[in-house]
Short mmCIF file of C-alpha atoms in Angstrom, two decimals:
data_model
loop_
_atom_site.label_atom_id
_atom_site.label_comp_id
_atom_site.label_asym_id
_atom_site.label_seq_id
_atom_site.Cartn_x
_atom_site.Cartn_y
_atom_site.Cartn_z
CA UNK A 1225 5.04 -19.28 -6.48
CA UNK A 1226 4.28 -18.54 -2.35
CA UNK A 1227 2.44 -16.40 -0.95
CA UNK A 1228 2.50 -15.56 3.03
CA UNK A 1229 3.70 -19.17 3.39
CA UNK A 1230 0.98 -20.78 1.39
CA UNK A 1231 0.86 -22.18 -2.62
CA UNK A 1232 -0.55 -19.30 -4.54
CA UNK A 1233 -3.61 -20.82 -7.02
CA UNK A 1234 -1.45 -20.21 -10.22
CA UNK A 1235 -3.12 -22.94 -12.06
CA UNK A 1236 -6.43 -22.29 -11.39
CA UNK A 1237 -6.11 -18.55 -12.05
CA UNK A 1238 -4.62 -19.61 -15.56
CA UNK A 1239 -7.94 -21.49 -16.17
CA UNK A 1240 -10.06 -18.75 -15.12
CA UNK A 1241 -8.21 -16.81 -17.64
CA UNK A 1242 -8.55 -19.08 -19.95
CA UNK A 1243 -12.31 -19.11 -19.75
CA UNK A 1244 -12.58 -15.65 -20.74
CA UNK A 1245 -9.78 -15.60 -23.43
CA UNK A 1246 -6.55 -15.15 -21.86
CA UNK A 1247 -3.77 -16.66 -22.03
CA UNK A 1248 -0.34 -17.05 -20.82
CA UNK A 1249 1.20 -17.59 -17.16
CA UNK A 1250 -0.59 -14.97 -15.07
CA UNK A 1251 2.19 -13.17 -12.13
CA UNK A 1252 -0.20 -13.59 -8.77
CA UNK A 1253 0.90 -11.22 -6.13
CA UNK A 1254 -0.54 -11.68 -2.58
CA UNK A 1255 -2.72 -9.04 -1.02
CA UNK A 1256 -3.09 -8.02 2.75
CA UNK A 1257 -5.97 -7.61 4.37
CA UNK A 1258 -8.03 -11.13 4.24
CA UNK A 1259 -9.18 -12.18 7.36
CA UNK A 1260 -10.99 -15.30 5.99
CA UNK A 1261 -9.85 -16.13 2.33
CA UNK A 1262 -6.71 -15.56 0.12
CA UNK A 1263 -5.95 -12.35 -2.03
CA UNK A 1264 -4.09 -11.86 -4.87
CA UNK A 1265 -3.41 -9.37 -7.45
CA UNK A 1266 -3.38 -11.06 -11.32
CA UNK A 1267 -1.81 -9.89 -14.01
CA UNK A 1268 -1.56 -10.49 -17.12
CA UNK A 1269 -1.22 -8.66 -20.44
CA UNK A 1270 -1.26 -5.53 -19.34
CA UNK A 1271 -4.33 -6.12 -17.20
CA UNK A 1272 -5.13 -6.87 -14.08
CA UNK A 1273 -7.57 -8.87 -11.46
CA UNK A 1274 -8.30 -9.83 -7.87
CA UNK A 1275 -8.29 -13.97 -7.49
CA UNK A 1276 -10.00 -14.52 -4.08
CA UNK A 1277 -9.48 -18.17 -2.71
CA UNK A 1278 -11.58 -19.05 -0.32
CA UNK A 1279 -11.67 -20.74 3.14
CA UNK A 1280 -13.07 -24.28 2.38
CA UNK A 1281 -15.46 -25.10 5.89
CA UNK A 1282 -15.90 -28.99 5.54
CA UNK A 1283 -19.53 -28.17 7.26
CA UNK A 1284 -20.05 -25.97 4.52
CA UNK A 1285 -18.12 -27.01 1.19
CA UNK A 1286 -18.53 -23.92 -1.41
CA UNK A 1287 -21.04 -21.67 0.90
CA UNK A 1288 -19.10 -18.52 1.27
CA UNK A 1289 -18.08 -18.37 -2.41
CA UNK A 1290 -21.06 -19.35 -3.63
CA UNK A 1291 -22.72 -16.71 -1.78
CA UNK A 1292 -20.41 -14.06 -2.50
CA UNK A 1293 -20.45 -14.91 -6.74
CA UNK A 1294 -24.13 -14.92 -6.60
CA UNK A 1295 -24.72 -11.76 -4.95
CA UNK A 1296 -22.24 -10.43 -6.80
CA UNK A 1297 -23.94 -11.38 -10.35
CA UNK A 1298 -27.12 -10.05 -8.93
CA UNK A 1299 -25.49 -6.68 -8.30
CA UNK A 1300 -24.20 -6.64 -11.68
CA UNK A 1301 -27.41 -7.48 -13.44
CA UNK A 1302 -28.63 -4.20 -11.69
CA UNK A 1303 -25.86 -2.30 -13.25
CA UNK A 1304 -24.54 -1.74 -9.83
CA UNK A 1305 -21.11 -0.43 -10.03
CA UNK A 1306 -19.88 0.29 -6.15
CA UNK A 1307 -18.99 -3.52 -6.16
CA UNK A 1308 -16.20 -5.31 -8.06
CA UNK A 1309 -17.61 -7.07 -11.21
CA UNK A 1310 -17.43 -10.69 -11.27
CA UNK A 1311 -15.69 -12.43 -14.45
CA UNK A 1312 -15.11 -16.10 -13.42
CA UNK A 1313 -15.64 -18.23 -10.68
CA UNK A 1314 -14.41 -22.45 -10.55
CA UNK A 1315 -16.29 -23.98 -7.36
CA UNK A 1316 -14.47 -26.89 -7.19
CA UNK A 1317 -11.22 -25.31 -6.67
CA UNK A 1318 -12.45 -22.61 -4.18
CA UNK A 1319 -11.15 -19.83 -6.48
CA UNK A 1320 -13.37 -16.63 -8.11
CA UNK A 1321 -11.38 -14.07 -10.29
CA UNK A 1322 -12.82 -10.63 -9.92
CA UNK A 1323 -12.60 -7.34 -11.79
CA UNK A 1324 -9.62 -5.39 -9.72
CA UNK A 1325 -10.19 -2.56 -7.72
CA UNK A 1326 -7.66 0.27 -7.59
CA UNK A 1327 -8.55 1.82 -3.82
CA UNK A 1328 -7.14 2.15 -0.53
CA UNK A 1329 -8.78 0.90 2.81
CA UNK A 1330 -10.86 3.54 4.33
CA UNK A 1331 -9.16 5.22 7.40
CA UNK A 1332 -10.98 5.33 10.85
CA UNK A 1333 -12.58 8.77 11.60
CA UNK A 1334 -12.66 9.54 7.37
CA UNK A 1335 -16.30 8.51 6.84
CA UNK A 1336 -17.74 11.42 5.53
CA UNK A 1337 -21.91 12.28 5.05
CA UNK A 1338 -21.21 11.35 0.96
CA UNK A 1339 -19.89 7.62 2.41
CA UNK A 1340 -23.30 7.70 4.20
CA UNK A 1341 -25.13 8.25 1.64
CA UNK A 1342 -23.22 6.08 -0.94
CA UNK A 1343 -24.25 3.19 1.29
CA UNK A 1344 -27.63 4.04 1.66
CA UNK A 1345 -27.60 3.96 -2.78
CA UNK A 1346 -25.91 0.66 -2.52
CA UNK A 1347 -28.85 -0.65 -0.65
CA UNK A 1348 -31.44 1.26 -2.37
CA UNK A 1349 -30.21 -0.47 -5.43
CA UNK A 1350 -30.00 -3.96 -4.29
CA UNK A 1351 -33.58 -3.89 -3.79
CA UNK A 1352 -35.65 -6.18 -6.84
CA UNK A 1353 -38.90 -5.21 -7.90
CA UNK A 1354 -41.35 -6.81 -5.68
CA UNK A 1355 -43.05 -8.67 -8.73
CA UNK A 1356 -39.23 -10.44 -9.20
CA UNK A 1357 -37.38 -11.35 -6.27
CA UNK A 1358 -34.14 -13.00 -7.32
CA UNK A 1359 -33.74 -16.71 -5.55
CA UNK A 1360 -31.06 -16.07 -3.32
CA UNK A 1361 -30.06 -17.32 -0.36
CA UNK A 1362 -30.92 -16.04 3.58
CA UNK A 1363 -27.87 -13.87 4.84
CA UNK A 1364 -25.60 -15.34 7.50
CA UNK A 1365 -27.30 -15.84 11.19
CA UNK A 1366 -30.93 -13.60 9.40
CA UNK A 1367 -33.52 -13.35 11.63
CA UNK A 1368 -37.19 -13.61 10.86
CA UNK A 1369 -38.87 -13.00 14.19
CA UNK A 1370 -37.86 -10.48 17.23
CA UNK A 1371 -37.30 -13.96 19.47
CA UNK A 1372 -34.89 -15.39 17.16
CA UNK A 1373 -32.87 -12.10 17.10
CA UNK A 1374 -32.63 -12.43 21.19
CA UNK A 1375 -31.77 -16.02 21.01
CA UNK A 1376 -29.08 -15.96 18.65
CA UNK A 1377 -27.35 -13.30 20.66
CA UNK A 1378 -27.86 -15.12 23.48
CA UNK A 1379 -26.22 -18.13 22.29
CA UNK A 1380 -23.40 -16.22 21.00
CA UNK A 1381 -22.39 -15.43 24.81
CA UNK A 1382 -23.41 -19.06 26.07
CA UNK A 1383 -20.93 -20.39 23.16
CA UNK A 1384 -17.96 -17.96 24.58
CA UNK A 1385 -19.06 -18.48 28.61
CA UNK A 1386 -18.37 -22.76 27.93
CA UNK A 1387 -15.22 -22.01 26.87
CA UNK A 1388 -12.27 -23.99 28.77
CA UNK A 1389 -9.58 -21.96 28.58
CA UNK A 1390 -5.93 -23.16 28.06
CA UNK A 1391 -3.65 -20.01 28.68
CA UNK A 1392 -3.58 -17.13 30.28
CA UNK A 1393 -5.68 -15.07 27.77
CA UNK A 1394 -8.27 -17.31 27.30
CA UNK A 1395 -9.15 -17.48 31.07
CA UNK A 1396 -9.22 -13.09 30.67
CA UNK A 1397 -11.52 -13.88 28.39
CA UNK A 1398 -14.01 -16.18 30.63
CA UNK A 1399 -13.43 -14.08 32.73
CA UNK A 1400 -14.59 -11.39 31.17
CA UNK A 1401 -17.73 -13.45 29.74
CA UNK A 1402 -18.78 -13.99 33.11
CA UNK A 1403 -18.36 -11.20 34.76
CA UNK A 1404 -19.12 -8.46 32.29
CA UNK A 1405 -20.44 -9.51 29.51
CA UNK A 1406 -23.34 -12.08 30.52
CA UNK A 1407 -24.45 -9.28 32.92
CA UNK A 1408 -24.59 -6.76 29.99
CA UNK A 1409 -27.03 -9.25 28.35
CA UNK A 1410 -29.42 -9.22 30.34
CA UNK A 1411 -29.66 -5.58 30.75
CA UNK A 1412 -30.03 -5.61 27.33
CA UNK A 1413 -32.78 -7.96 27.39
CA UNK A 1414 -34.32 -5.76 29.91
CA UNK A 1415 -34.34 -2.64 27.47
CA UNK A 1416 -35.33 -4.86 24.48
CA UNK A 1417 -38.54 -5.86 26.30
CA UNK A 1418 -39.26 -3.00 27.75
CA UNK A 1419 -38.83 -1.83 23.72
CA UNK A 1420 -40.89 -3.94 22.14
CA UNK A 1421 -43.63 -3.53 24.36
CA UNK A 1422 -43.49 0.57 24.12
CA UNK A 1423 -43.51 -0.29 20.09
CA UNK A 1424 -45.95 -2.74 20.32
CA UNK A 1425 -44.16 -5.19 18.17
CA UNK A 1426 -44.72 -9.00 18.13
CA UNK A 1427 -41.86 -11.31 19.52
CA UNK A 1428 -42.98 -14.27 17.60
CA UNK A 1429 -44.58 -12.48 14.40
CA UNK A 1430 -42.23 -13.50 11.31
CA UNK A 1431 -41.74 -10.43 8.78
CA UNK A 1432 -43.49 -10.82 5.61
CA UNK A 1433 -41.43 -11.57 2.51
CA UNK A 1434 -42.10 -8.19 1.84
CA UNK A 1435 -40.30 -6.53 4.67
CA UNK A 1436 -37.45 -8.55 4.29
CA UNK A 1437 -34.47 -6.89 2.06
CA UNK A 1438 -31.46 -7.54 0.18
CA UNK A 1439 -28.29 -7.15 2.55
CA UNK A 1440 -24.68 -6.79 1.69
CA UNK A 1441 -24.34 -8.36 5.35
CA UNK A 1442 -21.16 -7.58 7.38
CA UNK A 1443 -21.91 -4.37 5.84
CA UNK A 1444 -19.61 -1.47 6.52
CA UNK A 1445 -16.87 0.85 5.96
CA UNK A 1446 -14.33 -2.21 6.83
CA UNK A 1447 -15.47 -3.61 3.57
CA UNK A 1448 -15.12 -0.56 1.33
CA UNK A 1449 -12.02 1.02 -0.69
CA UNK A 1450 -11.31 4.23 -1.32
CA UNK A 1451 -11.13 4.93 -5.22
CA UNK A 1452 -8.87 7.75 -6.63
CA UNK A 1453 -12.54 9.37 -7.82
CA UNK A 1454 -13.38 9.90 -3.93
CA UNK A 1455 -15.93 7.08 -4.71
CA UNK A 1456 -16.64 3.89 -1.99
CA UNK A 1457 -16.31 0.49 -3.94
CA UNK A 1458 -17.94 -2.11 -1.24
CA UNK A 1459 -16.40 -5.55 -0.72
CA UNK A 1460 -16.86 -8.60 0.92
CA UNK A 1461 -20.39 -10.19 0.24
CA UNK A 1462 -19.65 -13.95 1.37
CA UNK A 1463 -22.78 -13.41 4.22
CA UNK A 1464 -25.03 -12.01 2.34
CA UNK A 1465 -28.71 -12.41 1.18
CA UNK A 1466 -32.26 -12.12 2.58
CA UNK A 1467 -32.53 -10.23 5.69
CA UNK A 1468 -34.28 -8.50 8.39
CA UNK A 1469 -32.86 -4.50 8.06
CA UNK A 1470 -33.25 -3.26 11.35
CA UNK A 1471 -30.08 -6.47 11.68
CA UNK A 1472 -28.49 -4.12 8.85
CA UNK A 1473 -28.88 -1.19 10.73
CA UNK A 1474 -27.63 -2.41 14.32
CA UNK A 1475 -24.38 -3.72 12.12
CA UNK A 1476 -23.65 -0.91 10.46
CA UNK A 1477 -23.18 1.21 13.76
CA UNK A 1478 -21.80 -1.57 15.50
CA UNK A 1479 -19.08 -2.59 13.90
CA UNK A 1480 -16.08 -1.18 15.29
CA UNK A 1481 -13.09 -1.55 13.07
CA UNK A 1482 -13.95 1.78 10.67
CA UNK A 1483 -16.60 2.79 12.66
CA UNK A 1484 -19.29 4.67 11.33
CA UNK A 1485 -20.07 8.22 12.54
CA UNK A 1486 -23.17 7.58 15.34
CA UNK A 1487 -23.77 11.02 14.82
CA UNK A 1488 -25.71 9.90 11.67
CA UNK A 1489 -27.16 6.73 13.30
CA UNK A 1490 -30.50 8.27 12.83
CA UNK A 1491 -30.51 9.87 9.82
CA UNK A 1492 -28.98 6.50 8.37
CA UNK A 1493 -32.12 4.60 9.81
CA UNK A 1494 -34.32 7.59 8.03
CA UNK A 1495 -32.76 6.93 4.69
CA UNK A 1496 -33.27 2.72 4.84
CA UNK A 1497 -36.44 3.75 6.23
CA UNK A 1498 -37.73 5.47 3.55
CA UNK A 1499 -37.04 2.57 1.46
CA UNK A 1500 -38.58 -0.30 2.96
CA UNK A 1501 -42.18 -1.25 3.16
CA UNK A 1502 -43.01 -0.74 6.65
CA UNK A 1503 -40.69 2.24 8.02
CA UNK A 1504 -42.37 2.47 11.38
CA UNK A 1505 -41.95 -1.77 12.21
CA UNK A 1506 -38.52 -0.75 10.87
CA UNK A 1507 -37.80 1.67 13.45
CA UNK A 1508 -39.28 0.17 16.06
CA UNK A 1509 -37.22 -3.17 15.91
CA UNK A 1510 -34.21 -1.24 15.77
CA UNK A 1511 -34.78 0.42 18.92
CA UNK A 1512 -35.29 -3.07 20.36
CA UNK A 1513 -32.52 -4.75 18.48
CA UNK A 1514 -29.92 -2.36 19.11
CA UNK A 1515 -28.69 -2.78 23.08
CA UNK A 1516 -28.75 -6.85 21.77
CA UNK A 1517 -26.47 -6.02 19.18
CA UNK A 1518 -24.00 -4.46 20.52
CA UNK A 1519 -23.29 -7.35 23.12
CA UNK A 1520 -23.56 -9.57 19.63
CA UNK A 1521 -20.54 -7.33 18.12
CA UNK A 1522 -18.47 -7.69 21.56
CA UNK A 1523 -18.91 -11.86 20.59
CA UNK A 1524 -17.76 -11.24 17.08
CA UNK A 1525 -14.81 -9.74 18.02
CA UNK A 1526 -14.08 -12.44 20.25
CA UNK A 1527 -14.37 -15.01 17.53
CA UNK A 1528 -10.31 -15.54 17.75
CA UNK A 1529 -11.28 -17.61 20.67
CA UNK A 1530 -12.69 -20.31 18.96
CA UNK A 1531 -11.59 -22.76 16.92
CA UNK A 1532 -13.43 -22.08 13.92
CA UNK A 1533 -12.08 -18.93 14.14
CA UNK A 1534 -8.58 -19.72 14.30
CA UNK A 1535 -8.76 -21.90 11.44
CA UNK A 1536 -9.68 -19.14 8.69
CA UNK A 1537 -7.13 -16.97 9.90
CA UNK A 1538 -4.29 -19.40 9.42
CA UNK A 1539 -5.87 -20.13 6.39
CA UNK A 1540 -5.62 -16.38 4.88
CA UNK A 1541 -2.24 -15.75 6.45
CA UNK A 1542 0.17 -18.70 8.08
CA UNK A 1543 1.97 -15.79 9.89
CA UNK A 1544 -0.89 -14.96 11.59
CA UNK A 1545 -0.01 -14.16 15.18
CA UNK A 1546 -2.92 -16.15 17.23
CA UNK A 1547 -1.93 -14.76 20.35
CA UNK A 1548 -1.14 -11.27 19.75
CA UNK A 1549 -4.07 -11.08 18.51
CA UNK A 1550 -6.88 -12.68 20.97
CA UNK A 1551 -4.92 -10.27 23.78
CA UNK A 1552 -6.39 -7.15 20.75
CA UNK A 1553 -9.58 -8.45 20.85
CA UNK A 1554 -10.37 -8.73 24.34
CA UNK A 1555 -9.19 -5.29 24.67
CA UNK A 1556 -11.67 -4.45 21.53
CA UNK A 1557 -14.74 -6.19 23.35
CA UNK A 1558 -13.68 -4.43 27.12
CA UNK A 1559 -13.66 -0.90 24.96
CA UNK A 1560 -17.01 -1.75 22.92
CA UNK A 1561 -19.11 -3.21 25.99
CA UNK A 1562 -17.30 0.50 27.81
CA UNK A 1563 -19.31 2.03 24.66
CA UNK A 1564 -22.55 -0.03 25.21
CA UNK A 1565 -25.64 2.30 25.29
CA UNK A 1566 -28.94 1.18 25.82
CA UNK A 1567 -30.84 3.63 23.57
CA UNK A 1568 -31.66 4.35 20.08
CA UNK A 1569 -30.03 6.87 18.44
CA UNK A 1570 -26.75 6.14 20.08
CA UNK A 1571 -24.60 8.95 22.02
CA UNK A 1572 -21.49 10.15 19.52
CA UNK A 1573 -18.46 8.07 19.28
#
């Protein structure tokens, strides 16, 4: 069986299965909409799954599904049920079978005050006891001190300005590095100094176990489906862990492909606030973080450019179209850094 060009993971699905007491030759059929991994829709005996095979990094053998299965499994010790439930995972295959989701992607400019405050719940219930923090792992790129926030962001553009372009598009894109984008980071360091010194906040101070949370990571309304019921069911956990939540925050409003209402940028902050253990720290890093992170979200979107990149795309879907889409994501960085504001709460969409 093929799926988007590739060998769909028939016999490893039938293992899974297996595991948990079915049997039979499961019908796989692939899914749109992975950017990094492989979908599929199982079914079997009436029932049905999601198999997600993932992108194997040969820097980081079983990291992203490792991540994801634990979290997951965390989640579902809490009785959290805005998440799909894991039932079986084989790490030396690559290939997790997860409960199946009946929803529909969330369209742009449908994110309603409920969706708001579903994801506020979602990380108000991630949150251990304090006397029982769960061992899991730091979320992608988390940030313990205000300094290593700045320098990460700054490496992101330093990584796309040494770029030696090939084509056409890739020079726009240096181009564009250069001339917009490196300038728009150092305004932003500007503001973020000028921010942490009105909030008095330490560059170099690390947050305190304590103050660090639970984060879905990549967290937003691009990860969520739309249930019959109304209902958000998040997806996508294969960065998450441990993290600083102002970086939550900044992400939520800055990611741009179902953007959240800015509108609610503050009230948003108010509700993670009020469940943390130092709001005011909370808010204040936020206000520093947030020009930074928006020049980190114009990088992410530029990630077709590099290689590493590239090769998760292919992976997901061999009819990707590399260059069609690097030309949509420079145009998606030009209209973000167009957006860039260098205050917290942010002006409307």
């Amino acid at each position: 069986m093929r799926a988007a060009g590739t060998l769909a993971p028939v016999t490893e699905v039938s293992t899974l299965l297996q595991s948990i007491g079915v049997t039979g030759e499961p019908l796989l059929s692939a899914l749109p909409g992975g950017r990094n991994n492989r979908l599929y829709q199982v079914q079997s005996g009436g029932h049905s799954w999601i198999a997600k095979a993932y992108f194997r990094d040969p820097d980081h053998p079983q990291q992203r599904q490792t991540v994801e299965w634990r979290f997951l499994a965390w989640a579902d010790s809490r009785g959290i049920r805005c998440v799909p439930k894991p039932i079986a995972c084989d790490l030396a295959s690559g290939v997790s079978l997860l409960e199946f989701v009946d929803g529909s992607p969330i369209i742009p400019g449908q994110v309603t005050h409920l969706d708001l405050a579903a994801a506020s719940d979602f990380f108000r219930d991630l949150q251990p006891p304090v006397h029982s923090r769960p061992q899991l792992p730091e979320a992608s790129e988390a940030c313990w001190t205000l300094e290593s926030h700045r320098e990460l962001v700054a490496a992101r553009v330093a990584r796309l300005a040494a770029l030696s372009p090939h084509d056409e598009i890739g020079a726009d894109c240096l181009e564009f590095v250069l001339r917009e984008l490196q300038p728009r980071l150092l305004e932003s360091i500007r503001v973020f100094d000028r921010q942490v010194g009105q909030w008095q906040l330490s560059l170099a101070t690390e947050l305190s176990v304590l103050q660090r949370s639970l984060s879905p990571s990549d967290f937003g309304y691009h990860n969520a489906l739309r249930m019959p019921n109304g209902r958000i069911c998040f997806v996508d956990f294969e960065y998450a862990g441990w993290d600083d939540p102002a970086k939550l925050v900044c992400d939520f409003f800055c990611q741009p492909r179902v953007p959240a209402p800015r509108e609610s940028a503050q009230s948003f902050m108010e509700m993670i606030g009020g469940l943390v253990s130092d709001e005011r720290a909370l808010t204040g890093r936020v206000h520093a973080l947030w020009p930074l992170y928006q020049v980190k979200w114009c990088c992410i979107v530029l990630n077709e450019f590099l290689q590493s990149a590239a090769n998760r795309r292919e992976f997901a879907d061999s009819t990707w179209d590399a260059d069609a889409q690097r030309h949509r994501q420079l145009q998606l960085a030009r209209t973000l850094l167009e957006k860039w504001t260098p205050e917290w709460p942010p002006s409307p969409n």
